[in-house]
Coordinates of C-alpha atoms in Angstrom, one line a residue:
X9 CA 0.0 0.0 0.0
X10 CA 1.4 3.6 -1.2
X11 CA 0.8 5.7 2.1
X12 CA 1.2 9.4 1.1
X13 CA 3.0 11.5 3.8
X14 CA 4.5 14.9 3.8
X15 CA 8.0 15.4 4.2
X16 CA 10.0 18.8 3.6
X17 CA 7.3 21.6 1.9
X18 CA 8.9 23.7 -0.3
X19 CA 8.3 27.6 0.1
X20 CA 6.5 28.4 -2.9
X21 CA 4.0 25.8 -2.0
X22 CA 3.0 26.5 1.5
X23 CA 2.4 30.3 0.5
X24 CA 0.2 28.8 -2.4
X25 CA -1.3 26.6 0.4
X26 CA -1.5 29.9 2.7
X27 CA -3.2 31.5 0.0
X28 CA -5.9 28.8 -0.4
X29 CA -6.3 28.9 3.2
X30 CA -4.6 25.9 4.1
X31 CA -2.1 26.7 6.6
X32 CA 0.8 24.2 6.9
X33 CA 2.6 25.7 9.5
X34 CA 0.5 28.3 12.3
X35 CA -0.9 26.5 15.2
X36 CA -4.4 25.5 15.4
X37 CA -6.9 24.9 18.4
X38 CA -6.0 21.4 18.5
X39 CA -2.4 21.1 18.3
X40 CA 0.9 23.0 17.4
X41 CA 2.1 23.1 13.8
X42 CA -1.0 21.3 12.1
X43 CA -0.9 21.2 8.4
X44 CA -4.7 22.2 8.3
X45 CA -6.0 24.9 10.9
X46 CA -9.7 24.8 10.3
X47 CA -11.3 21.4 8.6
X48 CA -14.9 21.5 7.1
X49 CA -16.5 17.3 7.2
X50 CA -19.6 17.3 5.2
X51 CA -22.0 14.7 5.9
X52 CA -24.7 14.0 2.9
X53 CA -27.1 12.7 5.3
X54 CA -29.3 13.9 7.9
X55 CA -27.9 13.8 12.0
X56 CA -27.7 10.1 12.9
X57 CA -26.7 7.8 10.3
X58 CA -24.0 5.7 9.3
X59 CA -22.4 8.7 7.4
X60 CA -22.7 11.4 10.3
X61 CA -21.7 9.0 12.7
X62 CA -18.8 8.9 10.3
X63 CA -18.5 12.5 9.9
X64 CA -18.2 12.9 13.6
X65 CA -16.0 10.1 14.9
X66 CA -13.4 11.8 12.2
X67 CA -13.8 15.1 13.9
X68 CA -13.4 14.0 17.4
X69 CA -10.6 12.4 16.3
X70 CA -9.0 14.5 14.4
X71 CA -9.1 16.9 16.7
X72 CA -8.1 14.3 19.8
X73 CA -4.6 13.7 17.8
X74 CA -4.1 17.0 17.1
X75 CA -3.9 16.7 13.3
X76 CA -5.9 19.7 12.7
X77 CA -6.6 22.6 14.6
X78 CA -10.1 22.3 14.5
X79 CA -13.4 20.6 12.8
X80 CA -16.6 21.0 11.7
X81 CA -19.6 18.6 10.7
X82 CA -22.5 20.2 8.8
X83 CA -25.5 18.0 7.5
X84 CA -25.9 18.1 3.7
X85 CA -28.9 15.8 3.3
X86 CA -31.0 14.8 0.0
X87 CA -31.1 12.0 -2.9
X88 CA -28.8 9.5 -1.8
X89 CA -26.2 12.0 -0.9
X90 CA -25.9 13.4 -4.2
X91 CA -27.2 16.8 -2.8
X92 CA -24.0 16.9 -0.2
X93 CA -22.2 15.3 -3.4
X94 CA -23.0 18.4 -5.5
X95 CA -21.9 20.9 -2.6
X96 CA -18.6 20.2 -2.4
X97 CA -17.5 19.0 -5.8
X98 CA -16.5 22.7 -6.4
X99 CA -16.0 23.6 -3.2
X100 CA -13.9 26.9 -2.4
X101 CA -12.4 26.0 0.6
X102 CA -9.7 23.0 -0.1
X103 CA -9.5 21.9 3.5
X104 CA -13.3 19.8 3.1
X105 CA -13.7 16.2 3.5
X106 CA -16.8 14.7 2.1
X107 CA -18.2 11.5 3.8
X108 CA -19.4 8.9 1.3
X109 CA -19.3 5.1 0.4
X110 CA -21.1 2.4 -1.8
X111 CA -24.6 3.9 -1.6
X112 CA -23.7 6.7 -2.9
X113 CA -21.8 5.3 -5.9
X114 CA -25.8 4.0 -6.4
X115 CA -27.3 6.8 -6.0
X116 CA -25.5 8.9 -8.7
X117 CA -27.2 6.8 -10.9
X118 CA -30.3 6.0 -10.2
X119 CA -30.9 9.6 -9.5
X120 CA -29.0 11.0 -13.1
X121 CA -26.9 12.9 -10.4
X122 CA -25.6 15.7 -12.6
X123 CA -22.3 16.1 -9.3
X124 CA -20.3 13.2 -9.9
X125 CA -17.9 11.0 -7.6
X126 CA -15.6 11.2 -10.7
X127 CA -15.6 15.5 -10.0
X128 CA -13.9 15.1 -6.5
X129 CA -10.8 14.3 -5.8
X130 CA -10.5 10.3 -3.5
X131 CA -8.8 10.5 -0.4
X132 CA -9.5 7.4 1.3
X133 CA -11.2 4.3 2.3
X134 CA -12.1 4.2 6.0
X135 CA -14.6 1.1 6.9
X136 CA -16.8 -1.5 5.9
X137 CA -19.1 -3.6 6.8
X138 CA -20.2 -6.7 5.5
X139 CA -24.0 -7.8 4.3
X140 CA -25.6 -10.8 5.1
X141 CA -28.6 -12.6 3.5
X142 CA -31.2 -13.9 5.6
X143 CA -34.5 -16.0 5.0
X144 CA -37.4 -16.4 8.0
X145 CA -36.9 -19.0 10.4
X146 CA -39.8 -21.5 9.0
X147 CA -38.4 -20.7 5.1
X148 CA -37.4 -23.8 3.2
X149 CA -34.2 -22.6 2.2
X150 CA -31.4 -24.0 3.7
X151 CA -28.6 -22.5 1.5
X152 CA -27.8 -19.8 -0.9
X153 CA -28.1 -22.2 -3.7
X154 CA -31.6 -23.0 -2.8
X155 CA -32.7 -19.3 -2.9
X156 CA -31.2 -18.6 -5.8
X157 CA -32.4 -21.9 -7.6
X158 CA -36.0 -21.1 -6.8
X159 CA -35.3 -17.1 -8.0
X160 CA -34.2 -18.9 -11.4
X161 CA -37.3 -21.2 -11.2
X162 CA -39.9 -18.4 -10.5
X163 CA -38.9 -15.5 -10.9
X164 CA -40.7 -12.4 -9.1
X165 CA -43.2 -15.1 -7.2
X166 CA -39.9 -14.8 -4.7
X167 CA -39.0 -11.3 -2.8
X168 CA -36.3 -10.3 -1.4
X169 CA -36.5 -7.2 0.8
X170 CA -33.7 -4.9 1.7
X171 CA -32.9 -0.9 2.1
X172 CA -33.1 1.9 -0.7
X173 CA -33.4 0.6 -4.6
X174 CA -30.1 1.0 -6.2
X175 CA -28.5 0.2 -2.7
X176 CA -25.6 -1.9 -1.2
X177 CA -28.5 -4.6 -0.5
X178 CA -30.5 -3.8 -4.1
X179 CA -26.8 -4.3 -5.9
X180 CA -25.7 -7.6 -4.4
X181 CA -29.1 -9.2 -4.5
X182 CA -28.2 -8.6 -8.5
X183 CA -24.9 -9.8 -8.4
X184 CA -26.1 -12.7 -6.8
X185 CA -28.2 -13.1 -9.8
X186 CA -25.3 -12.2 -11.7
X187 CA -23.0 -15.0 -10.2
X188 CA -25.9 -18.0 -9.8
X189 CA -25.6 -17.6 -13.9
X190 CA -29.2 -15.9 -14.9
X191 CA -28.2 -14.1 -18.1
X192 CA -28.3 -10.3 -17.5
X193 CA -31.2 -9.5 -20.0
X194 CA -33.0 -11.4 -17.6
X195 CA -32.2 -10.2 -13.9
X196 CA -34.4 -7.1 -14.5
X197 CA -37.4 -9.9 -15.2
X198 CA -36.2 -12.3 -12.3
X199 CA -35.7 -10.0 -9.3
X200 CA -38.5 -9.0 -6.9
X201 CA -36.7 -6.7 -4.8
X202 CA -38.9 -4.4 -2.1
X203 CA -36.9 -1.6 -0.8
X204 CA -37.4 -0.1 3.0
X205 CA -36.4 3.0 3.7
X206 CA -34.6 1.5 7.0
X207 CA -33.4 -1.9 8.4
X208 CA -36.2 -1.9 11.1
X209 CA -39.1 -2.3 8.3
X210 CA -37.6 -4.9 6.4
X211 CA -37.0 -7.2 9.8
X212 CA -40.1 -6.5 10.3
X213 CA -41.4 -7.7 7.2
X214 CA -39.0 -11.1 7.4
X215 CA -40.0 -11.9 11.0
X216 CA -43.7 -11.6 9.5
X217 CA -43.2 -13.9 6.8
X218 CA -44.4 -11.3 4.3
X219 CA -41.1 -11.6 2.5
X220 CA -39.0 -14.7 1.3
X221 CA -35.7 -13.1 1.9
X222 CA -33.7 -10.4 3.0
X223 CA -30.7 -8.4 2.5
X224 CA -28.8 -5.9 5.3
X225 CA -25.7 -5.2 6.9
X226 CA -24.6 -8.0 9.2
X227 CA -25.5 -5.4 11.9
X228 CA -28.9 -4.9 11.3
X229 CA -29.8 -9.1 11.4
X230 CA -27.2 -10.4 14.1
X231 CA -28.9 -10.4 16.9
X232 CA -32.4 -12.3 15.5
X233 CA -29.8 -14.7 13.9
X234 CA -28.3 -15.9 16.7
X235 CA -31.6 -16.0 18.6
X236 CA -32.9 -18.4 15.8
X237 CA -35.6 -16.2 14.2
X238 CA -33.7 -15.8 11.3
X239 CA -31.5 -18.3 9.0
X240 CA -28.6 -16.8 7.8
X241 CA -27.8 -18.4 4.6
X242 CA -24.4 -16.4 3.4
X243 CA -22.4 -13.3 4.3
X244 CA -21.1 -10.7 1.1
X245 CA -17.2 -10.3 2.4
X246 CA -13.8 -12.0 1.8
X247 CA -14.0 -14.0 5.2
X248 CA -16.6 -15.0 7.9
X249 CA -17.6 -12.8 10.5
X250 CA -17.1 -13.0 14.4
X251 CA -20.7 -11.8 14.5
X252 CA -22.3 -14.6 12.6
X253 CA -19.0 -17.7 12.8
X254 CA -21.4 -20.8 11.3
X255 CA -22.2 -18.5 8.0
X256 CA -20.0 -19.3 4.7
X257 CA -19.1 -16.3 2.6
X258 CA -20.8 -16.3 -0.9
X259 CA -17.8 -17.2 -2.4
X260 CA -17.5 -20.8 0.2
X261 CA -20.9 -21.3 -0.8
X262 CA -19.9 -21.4 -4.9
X263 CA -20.6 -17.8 -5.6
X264 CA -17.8 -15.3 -7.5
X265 CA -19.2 -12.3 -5.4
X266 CA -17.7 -10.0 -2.5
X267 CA -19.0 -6.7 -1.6
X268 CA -19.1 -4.5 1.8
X269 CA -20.8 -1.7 2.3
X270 CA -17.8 0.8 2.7
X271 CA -17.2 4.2 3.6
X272 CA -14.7 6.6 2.9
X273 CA -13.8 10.4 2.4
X274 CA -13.6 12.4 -0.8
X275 CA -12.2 16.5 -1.3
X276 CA -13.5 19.2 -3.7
X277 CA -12.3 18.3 -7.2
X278 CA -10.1 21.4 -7.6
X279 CA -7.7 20.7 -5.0
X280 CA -4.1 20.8 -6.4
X281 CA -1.3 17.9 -5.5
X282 CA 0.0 19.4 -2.8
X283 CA -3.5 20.1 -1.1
X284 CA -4.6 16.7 -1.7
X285 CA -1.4 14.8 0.2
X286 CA -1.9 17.4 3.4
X287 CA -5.7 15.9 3.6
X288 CA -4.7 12.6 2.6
X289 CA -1.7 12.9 5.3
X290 CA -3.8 13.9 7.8
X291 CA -6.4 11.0 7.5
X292 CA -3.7 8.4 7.0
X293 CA -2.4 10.0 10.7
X294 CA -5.7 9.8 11.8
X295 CA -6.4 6.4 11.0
X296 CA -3.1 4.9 12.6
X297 CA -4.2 6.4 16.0
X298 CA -4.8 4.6 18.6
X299 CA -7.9 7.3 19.2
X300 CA -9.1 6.0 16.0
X301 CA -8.2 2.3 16.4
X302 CA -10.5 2.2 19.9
X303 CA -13.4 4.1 18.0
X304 CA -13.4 0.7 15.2
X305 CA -13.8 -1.0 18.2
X306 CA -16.4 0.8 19.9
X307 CA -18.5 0.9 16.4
X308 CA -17.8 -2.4 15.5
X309 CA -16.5 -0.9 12.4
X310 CA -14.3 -3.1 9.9
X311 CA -10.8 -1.4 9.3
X312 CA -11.0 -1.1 5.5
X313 CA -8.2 1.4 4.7
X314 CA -6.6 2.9 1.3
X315 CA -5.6 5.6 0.1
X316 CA -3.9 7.2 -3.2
X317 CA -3.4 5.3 -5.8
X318 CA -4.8 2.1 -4.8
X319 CA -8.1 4.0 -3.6
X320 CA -8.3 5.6 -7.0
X321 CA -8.0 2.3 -8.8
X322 CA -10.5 0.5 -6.0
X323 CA -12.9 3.7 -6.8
X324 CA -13.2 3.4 -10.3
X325 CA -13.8 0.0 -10.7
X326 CA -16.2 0.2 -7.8
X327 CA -18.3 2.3 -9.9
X328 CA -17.7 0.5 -12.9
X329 CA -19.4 -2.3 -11.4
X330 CA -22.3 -0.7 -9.9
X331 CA -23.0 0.7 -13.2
X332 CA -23.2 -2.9 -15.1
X333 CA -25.2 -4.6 -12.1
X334 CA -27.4 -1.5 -12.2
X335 CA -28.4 -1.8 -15.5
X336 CA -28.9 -5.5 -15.0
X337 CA -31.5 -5.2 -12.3
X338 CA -33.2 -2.1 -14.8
X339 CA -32.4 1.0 -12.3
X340 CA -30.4 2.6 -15.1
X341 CA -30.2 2.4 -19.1

């Protein structure tokens, strides 16, 4: 992994940086000699979240390690994120941080976002966290295979409920399609997907048996796993999950699919080189802390870091993928 530091900052550039309002060198509330005096997080989501819990666990940190001298969080919400998205693609101020991830990678196109991801500038991968696949406790499914057989079989007579369409869980339920081998003119015709706007409905509807399966963070359906009111069947990462030990990962179940639903930060697109390594720098810092290490913990957050190149590279094929499965399932043309 290439980890971007700053050395030695030649004079030209930190008066460019000074003029920008970055200041590599004056103290800040937080610490002496910070490379960035005042930090603006946006969150694209209202107060609460997975993003502005995010948003703030970077701030407190950040400011805790004294890598900046201060930090602020303001709530950007609308369409996915796109509205945040669009706010800081062009952003004035260098020294901005926008919190984002998988979903919105979605939501830029399902919602013909004219802000792209492609318009900022990557900084890094923070967390992830894996999905899992659940069916009702009384379901006749005993594998992954079996759902997916029967999807093949019948098509939209089987549902699969999960959170916002074009989504983390809407995008692996079609490359689960994708994988189990039903060609992709066909996944649009095959998948019954019902979308809730949060994890609690959709539970709500598997623990009712209005639905046949379901699709959420490993967070969400834990707890009614392990308490037996819900069969897991397979989890979306690399490798099993403390959480849920006794579930196979797609791929052990015969499956050429893993995806998490990760989260990182991106800057305004019109940063320079210099500007982007002080942010990049400073998150890198942030994430090797042990003030940062104790918050995965506390979260139960998945340590999912990159950063330059290999972010960039992980970024666009990310989005390159959504796009194909996308158009697969019919959200997009």
């Amino acid at each position: 992994m290439r980890i971007i530091r700053t050395g030695a900052v030649p004079v030209g550039i930190v008066l460019a940086l000074a003029l920008a309002g970055c200041s590599l060198l004056e103290s800040g509330g937080g610490g002496d000699d910070v490379a960035i005096d005042e930090l603006s997080i946006v969150v694209p989501a209202g107060p609460g979240g997975g993003w502005d819990t995010t948003g703030r666990a970077m701030q407190a940190g950040l400011q805790t390690e004294g890598l900046v001298g201060s930090a602020t969080v303001t709530n950007v919400d609308g369409a996915g994120g796109t509205v945040g998205l669009a706010n800081i693609a062009n952003a004035t101020n260098p020294n901005t941080l926008l919190v984002m991830g998988l979903v919105m990678v979605g939501a830029v196109e399902t919602n013909e976002s004219q802000a792209r991801i492609e318009h900022t500038t990557p900084i890094a991968r923070l967390t992830e966290e894996q999905e899992v696949i659940v069916v009702p406790k009384e379901s006749p499914y005993e594998t992954i295979d079996d759902l997916v057989a029967d999807i093949e079989a019948n098509g939209k007579k089987v549902s699969i409920t999960g959170g916002s369409a074009g989504g983390t869980d809407h995008i692996l339920a079609g490359m689960l399609l994708q994988a189990g081998g039903v060609e992709p003119g066909l996944i649009a015709n095959k998948l019954n997907y019902i979308a809730y706007s949060g994890g609690g409905e959709s539970l709500a509807a598997l623990l009712g048996n209005n639905v046949n399966a379901g699709i959420s963070g490993v967070s969400e359906y834990a707890e009614q796993v392990n308490a037996g009111e819900l069969r897991a069947l397979a989890v979306s990462g690399a490798e099993r999950v403390e959480a849920l030990p006794d579930t196979p990962t797609l791929t052990e179940a015969g499956f050429d699919v893993v995806l998490t639903n990760w989260r990182g930060v991106v800057a305004p697109g019109n940063i320079d080189d210099a500007q982007r390594e002080t942010l990049t720098t400073a998150v890198t810092d942030l994430v090797g802390s042990e003030t940062w290490q104790a918050t995965l913990e506390e979260k139960g957050w998945d340590d999912a870091f990159l950063a330059g190149e290999e972010f960039d590279t992980y970024l666009e094929g990310n989005i390159a993928e959504s796009q194909t499965v996308l158009k697969d399932i019919g959200l997009i043309r």
